[in-house]
Coordinates of C-alpha atoms in Angstrom, one line a residue:
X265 CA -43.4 -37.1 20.4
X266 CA -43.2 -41.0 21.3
X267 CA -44.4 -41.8 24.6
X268 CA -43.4 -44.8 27.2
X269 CA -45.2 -47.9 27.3
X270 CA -46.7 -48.2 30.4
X271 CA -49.6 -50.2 32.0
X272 CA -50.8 -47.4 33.9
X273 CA -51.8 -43.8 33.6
X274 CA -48.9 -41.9 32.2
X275 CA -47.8 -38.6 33.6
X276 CA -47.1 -35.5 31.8
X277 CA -43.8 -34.0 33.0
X278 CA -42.8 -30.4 32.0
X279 CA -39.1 -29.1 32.0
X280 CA -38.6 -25.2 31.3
X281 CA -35.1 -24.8 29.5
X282 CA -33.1 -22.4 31.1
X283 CA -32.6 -18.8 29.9
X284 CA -29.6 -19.1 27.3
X285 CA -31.2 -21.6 25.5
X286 CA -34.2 -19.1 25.5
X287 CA -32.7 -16.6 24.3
X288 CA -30.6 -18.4 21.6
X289 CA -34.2 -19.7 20.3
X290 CA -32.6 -22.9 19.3
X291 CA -34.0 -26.0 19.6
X292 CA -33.0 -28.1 22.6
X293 CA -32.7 -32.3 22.0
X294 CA -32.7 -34.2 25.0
X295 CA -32.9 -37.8 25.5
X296 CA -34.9 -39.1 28.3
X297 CA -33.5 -42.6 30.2
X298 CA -35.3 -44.8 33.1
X299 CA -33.5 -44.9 36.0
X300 CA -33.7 -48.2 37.7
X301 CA -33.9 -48.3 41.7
X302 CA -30.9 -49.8 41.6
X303 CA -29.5 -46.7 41.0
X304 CA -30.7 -44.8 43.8
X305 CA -31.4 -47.6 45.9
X306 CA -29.8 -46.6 49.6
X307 CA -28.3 -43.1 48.3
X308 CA -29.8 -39.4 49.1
X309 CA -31.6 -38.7 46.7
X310 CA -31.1 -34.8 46.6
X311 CA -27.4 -35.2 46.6
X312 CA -27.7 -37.7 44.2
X313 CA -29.7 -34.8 41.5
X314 CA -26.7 -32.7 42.9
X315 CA -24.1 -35.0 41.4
X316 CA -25.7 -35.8 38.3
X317 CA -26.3 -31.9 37.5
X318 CA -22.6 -31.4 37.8
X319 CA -21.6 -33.5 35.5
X320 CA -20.2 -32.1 32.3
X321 CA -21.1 -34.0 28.4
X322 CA -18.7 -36.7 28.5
X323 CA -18.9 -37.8 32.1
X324 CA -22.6 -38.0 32.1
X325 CA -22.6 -40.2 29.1
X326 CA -20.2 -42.1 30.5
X327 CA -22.7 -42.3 33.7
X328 CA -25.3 -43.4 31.1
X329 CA -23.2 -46.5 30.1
X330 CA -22.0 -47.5 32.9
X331 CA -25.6 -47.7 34.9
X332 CA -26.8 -49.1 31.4
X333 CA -29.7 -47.2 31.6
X334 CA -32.1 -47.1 28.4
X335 CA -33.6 -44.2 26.3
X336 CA -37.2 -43.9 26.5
X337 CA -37.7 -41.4 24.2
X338 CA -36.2 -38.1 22.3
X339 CA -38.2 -34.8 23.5
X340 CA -37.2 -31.3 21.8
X341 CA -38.5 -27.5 22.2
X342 CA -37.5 -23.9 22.7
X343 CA -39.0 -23.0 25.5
X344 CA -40.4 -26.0 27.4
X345 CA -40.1 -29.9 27.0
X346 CA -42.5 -32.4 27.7
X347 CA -42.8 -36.4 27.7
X348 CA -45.2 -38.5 29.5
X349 CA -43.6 -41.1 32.2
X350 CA -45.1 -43.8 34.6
X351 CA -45.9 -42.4 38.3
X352 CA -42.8 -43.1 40.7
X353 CA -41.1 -44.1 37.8
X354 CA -37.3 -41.9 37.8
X355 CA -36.1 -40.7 34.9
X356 CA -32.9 -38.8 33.6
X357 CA -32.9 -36.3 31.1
X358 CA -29.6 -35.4 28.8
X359 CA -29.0 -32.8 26.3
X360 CA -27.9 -34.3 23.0
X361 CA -25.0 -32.0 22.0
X362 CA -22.6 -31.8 19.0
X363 CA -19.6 -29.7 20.4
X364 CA -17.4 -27.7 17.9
X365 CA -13.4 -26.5 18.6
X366 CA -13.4 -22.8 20.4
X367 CA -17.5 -22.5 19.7
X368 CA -19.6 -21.6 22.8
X369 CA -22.4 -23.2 23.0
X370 CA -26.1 -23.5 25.8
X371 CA -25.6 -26.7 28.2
X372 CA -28.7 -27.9 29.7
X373 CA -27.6 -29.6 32.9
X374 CA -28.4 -33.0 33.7
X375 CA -31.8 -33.4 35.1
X376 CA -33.2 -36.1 37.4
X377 CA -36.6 -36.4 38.6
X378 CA -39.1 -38.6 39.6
X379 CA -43.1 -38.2 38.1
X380 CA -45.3 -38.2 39.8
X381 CA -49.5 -37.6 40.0
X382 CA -49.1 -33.8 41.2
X383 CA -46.2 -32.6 38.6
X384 CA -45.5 -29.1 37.9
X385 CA -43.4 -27.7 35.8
X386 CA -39.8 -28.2 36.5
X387 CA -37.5 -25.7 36.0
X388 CA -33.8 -26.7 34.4
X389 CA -30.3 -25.1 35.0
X390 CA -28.2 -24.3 32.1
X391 CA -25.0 -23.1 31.5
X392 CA -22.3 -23.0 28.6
X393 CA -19.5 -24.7 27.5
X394 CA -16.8 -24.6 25.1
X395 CA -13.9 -27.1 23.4
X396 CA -10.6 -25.5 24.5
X397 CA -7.2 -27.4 24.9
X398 CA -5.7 -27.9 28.5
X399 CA -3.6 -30.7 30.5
X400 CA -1.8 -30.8 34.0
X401 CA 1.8 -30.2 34.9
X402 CA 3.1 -32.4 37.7
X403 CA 6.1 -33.1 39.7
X404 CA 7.2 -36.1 40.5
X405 CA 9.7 -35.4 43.4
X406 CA 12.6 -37.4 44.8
X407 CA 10.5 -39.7 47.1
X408 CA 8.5 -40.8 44.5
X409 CA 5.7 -38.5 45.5
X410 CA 3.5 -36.4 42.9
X411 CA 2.3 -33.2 43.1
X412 CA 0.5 -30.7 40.7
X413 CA 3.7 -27.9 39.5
X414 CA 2.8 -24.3 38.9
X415 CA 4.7 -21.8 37.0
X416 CA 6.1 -24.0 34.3
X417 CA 6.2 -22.3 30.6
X418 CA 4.9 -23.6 27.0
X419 CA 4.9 -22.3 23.8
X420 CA 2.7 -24.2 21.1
X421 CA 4.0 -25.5 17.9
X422 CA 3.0 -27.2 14.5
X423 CA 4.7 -28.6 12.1
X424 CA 3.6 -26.9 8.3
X425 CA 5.9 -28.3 5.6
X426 CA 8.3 -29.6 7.2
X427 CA 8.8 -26.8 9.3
X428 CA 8.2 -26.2 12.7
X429 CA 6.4 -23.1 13.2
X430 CA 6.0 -21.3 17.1
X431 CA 2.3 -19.6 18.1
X432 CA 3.8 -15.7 18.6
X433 CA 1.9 -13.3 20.7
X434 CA -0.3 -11.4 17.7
X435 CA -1.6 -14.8 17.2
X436 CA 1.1 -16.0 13.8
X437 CA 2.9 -18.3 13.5
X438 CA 6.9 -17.8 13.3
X439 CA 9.5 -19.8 12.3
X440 CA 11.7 -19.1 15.0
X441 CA 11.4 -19.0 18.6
X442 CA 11.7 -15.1 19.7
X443 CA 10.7 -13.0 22.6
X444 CA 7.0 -12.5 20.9
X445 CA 6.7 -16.3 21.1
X446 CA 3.0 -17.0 23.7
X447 CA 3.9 -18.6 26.6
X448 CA 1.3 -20.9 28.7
X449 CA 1.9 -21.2 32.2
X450 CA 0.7 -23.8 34.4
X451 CA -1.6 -22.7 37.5
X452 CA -1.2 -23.9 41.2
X453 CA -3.6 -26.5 40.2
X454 CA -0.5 -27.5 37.6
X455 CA -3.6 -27.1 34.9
X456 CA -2.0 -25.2 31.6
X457 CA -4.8 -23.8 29.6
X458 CA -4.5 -22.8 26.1
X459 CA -6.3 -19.0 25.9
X460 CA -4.6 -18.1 22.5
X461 CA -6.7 -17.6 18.8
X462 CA -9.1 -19.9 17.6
X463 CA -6.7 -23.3 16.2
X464 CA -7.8 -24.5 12.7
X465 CA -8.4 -28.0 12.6
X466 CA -5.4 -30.2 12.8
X467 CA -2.0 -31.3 15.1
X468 CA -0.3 -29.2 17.2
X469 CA 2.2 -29.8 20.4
X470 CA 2.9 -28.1 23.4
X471 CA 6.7 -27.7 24.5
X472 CA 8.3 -27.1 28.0
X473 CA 10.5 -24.3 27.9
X474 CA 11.3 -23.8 31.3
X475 CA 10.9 -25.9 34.5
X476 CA 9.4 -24.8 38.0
X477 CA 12.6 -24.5 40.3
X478 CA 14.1 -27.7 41.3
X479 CA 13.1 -29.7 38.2
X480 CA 14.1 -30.8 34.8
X481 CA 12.0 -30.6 31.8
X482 CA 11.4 -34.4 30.9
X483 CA 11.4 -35.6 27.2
X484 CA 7.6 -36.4 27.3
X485 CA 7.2 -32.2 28.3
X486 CA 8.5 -31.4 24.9
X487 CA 6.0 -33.6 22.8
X488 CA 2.4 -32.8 24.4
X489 CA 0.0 -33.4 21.6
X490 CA -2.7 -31.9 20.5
X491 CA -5.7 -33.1 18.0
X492 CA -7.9 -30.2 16.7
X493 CA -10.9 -31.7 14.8
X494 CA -13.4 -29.4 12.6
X495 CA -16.5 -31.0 15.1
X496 CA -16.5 -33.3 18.3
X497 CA -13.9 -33.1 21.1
X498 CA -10.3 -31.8 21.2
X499 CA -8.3 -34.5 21.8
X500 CA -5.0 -34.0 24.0
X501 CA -2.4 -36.8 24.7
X502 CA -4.9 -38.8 23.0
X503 CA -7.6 -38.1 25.3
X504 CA -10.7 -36.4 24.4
X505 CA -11.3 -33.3 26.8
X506 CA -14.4 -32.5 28.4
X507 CA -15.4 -29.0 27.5
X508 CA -14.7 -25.9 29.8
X509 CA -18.0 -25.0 31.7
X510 CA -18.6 -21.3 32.6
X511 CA -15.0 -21.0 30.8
X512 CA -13.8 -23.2 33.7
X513 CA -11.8 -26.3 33.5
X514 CA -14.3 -29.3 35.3
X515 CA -12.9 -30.8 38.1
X516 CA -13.3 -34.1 37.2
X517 CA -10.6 -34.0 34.4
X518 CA -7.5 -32.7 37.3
X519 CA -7.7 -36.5 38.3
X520 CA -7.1 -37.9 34.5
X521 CA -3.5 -39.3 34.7
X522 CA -3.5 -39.6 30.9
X523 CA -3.5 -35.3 30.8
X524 CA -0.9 -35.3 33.5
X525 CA 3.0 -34.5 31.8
X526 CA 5.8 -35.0 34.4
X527 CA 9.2 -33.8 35.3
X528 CA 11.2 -34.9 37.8
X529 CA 13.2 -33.4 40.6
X530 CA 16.6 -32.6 40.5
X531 CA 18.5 -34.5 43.4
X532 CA 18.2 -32.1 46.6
X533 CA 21.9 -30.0 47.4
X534 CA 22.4 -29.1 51.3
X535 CA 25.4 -26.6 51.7
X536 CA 27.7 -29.4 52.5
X537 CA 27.3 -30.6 48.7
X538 CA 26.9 -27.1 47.5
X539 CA 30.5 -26.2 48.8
X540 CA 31.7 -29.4 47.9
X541 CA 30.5 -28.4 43.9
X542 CA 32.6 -25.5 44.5
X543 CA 36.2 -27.0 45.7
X544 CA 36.0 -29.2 43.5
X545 CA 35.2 -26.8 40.7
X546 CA 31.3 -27.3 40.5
X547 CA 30.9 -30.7 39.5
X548 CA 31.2 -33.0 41.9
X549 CA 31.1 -36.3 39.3
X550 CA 31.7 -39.4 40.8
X551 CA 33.1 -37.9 43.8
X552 CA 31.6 -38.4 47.4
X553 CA 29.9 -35.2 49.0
X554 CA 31.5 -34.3 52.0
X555 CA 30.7 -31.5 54.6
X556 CA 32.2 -28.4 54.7
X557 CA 33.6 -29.2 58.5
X558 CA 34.7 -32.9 57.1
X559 CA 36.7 -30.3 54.5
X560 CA 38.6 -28.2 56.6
X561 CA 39.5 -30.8 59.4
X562 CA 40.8 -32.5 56.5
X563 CA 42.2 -28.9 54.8
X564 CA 44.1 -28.2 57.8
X565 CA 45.4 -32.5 58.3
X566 CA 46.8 -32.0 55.0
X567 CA 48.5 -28.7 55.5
X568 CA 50.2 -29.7 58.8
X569 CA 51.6 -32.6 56.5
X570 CA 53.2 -30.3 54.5
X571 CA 56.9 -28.9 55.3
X572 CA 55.7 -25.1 55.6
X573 CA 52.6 -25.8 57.5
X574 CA 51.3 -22.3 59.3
X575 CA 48.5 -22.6 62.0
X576 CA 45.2 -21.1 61.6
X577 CA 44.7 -18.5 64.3
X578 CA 42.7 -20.4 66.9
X579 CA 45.3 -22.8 66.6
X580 CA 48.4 -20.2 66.6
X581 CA 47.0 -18.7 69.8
X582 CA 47.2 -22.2 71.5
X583 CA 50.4 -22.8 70.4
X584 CA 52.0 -19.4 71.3
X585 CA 50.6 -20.4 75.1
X586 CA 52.0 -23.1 75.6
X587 CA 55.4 -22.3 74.2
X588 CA 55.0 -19.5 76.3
X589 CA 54.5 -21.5 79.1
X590 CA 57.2 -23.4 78.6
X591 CA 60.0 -20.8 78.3
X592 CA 59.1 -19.2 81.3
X593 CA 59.6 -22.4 83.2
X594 CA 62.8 -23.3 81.5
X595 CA 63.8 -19.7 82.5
X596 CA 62.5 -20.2 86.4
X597 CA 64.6 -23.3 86.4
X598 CA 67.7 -21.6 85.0
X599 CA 67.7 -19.1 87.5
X600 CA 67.0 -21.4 90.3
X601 CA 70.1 -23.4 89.3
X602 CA 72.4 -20.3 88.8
X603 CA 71.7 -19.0 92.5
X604 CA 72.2 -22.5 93.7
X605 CA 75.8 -23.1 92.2
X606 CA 76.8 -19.0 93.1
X607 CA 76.0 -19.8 96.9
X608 CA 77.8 -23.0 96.8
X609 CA 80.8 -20.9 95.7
X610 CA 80.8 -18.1 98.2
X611 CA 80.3 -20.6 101.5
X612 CA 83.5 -22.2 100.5

């Protein structure tokens, strides 16, 4: 075991290893980086260990990078690890891992600690994860907004010999697309998760079969790919996937736009538009959407311009008023003139 340079009196730091990699009684490799205060310089600490612990292979070696911190040294054991580090001095330890396609495998999570002269053992956190394929479905709606969609269907494909071959149920492969064909649906969280046989190494797509109400399945939704290599990460949309942890998707991967596939939202229908479909027998091309009060004013113009116009009822009632109204005073002022002429007669 190599050991630190240091100018000082080094300190022995223990780690226990967490149960599953006890009881596996594998080896466990980790590398051990200096942190520089830089890193921690202003920030809570604790919180700091929090956020580090959480974060799955790839994003804590992409942590590693970007702080460009630098190995110190390579410890390994079964049971406990141990590597001697300069007092005050932080340090971060990582598990080196090789992951493997549908293979479960003992995650020690990311550890960071600083040594110093009274050092006990420290005891590690593990977990497990696995390589599984997944991606988000989202929406992207009228207004331009996005949003995560839930409920919309795949099936998984490959292509073997030129022929396009559909993932049934039982865990073939058929030629056609039938009701035995294994849907994936995507959660509220829009993620789709593939929970099907283990995939033998190779290319394989995901297609949209049927939208979430109120959207149309884009052409991108039919072509999601997917890389299966025999070691390493799965790749999806060209995007290597952080494994699943406790068999649950890691939250940093929902905000990865390159494993978002969108549809878009069908133009919004009110009832005016939805009766204007149907007068004008459901399709409404090119024509302007009017309301279904703008249609009957303009039903009921168009019908009085016609040479056997008949009123409506509301109408009919008004009109029979009136004309009633009328004869009776064409009928008052008949009678009124008859009993003026017969008097006139019978003075003379």
């Amino acid at each position: 075991m190599s050991e630190p340079k240091t100018g000082v009196a080094a300190v022995l730091v223990s780690v226990q290893l967490p149960e599953t990699s006890r009881v596996s009684n594998q080896s466990v490799t980790m590398n051990v980086y200096g942190v520089d205060k830089r890193v921690y310089r202003g920030r809570d600490w604790q919180q700091l260990q929090k956020n580090v612990a959480g974060k799955p292979p790839l994003a804590i070696n992409q942590f590693v990078r970007q702080k460009k911190l630098k190995a110190m040294t390579v410890v390994s054991g079964q049971s406990t690890i141990q590597f001697r580090g300069q007092p005050s001095q932080a340090y971060l330890l990582v598990q080196k891992t090789k992951l493997t396609p549908f293979v479960a495998q003992g995650w020690v999570q990311p550890l960071m600690l600083r040594a110093n002269d009274q050092m006990e053992t420290i005891e590690a956190k593990g977990t497990t994860v696995v390589e599984q394929p997944y991606f988000y479905k989202y929406g992207t709606g009228n207004d331009g907004t996005k949003r995560p969609l839930a409920g919309a269907q795949f099936v998984l494909t490959q292509v073997v010999a030129g022929q396009r071959l559909y993932l049934t149920e039982s865990g073939d492969w058929s030629g056609v697309q039938t009701a035995t064909v294994q849907r994936f649906s995507s959660d509220k969280a829009g993620c789709v998760r593939y929970d099907g046989p283990t995939l033998s190494p190779g290319d394989y797509e995901f297609q949209e079969v049927e939208a979430p109400t109120g959207y149309a399945i884009d052409q991108a939704a039919q072509h999601v790919s997917v890389h299966v290599p025999a070691s390493g990460q799965i790749q999806v949309q060209a995007t290597a996937l952080e494994p699943l942890v406790v068999d649950r998707v890691p939250a940093i991967s929902a905000s990865q736009e390159a494993l978002r596939v969108y549809n878009h939202q069908l133009p919004t229908t009110d009832t005016s538009a939805t009766e204007d479909q149907r007068v004008n027998g459901g399709t409404n091309k090119g024509q302007v959407t009017v309301s279904q009060k703008q249609h009957d004013q303009k039903a009921r113009s168009a019908k009085r311009n016609t040479p056997f116009w008949l009123p409506q009822t509301n109408e009919e009632r008004t009109s029979l008023a009136v004309a009633g109204g009328l004869i009776i005073l064409v009928a008052a002022g008949l009678l009124r003139h008859y009993k003026h002429t017969y008097t006139s007669k019978k003075e003379r």
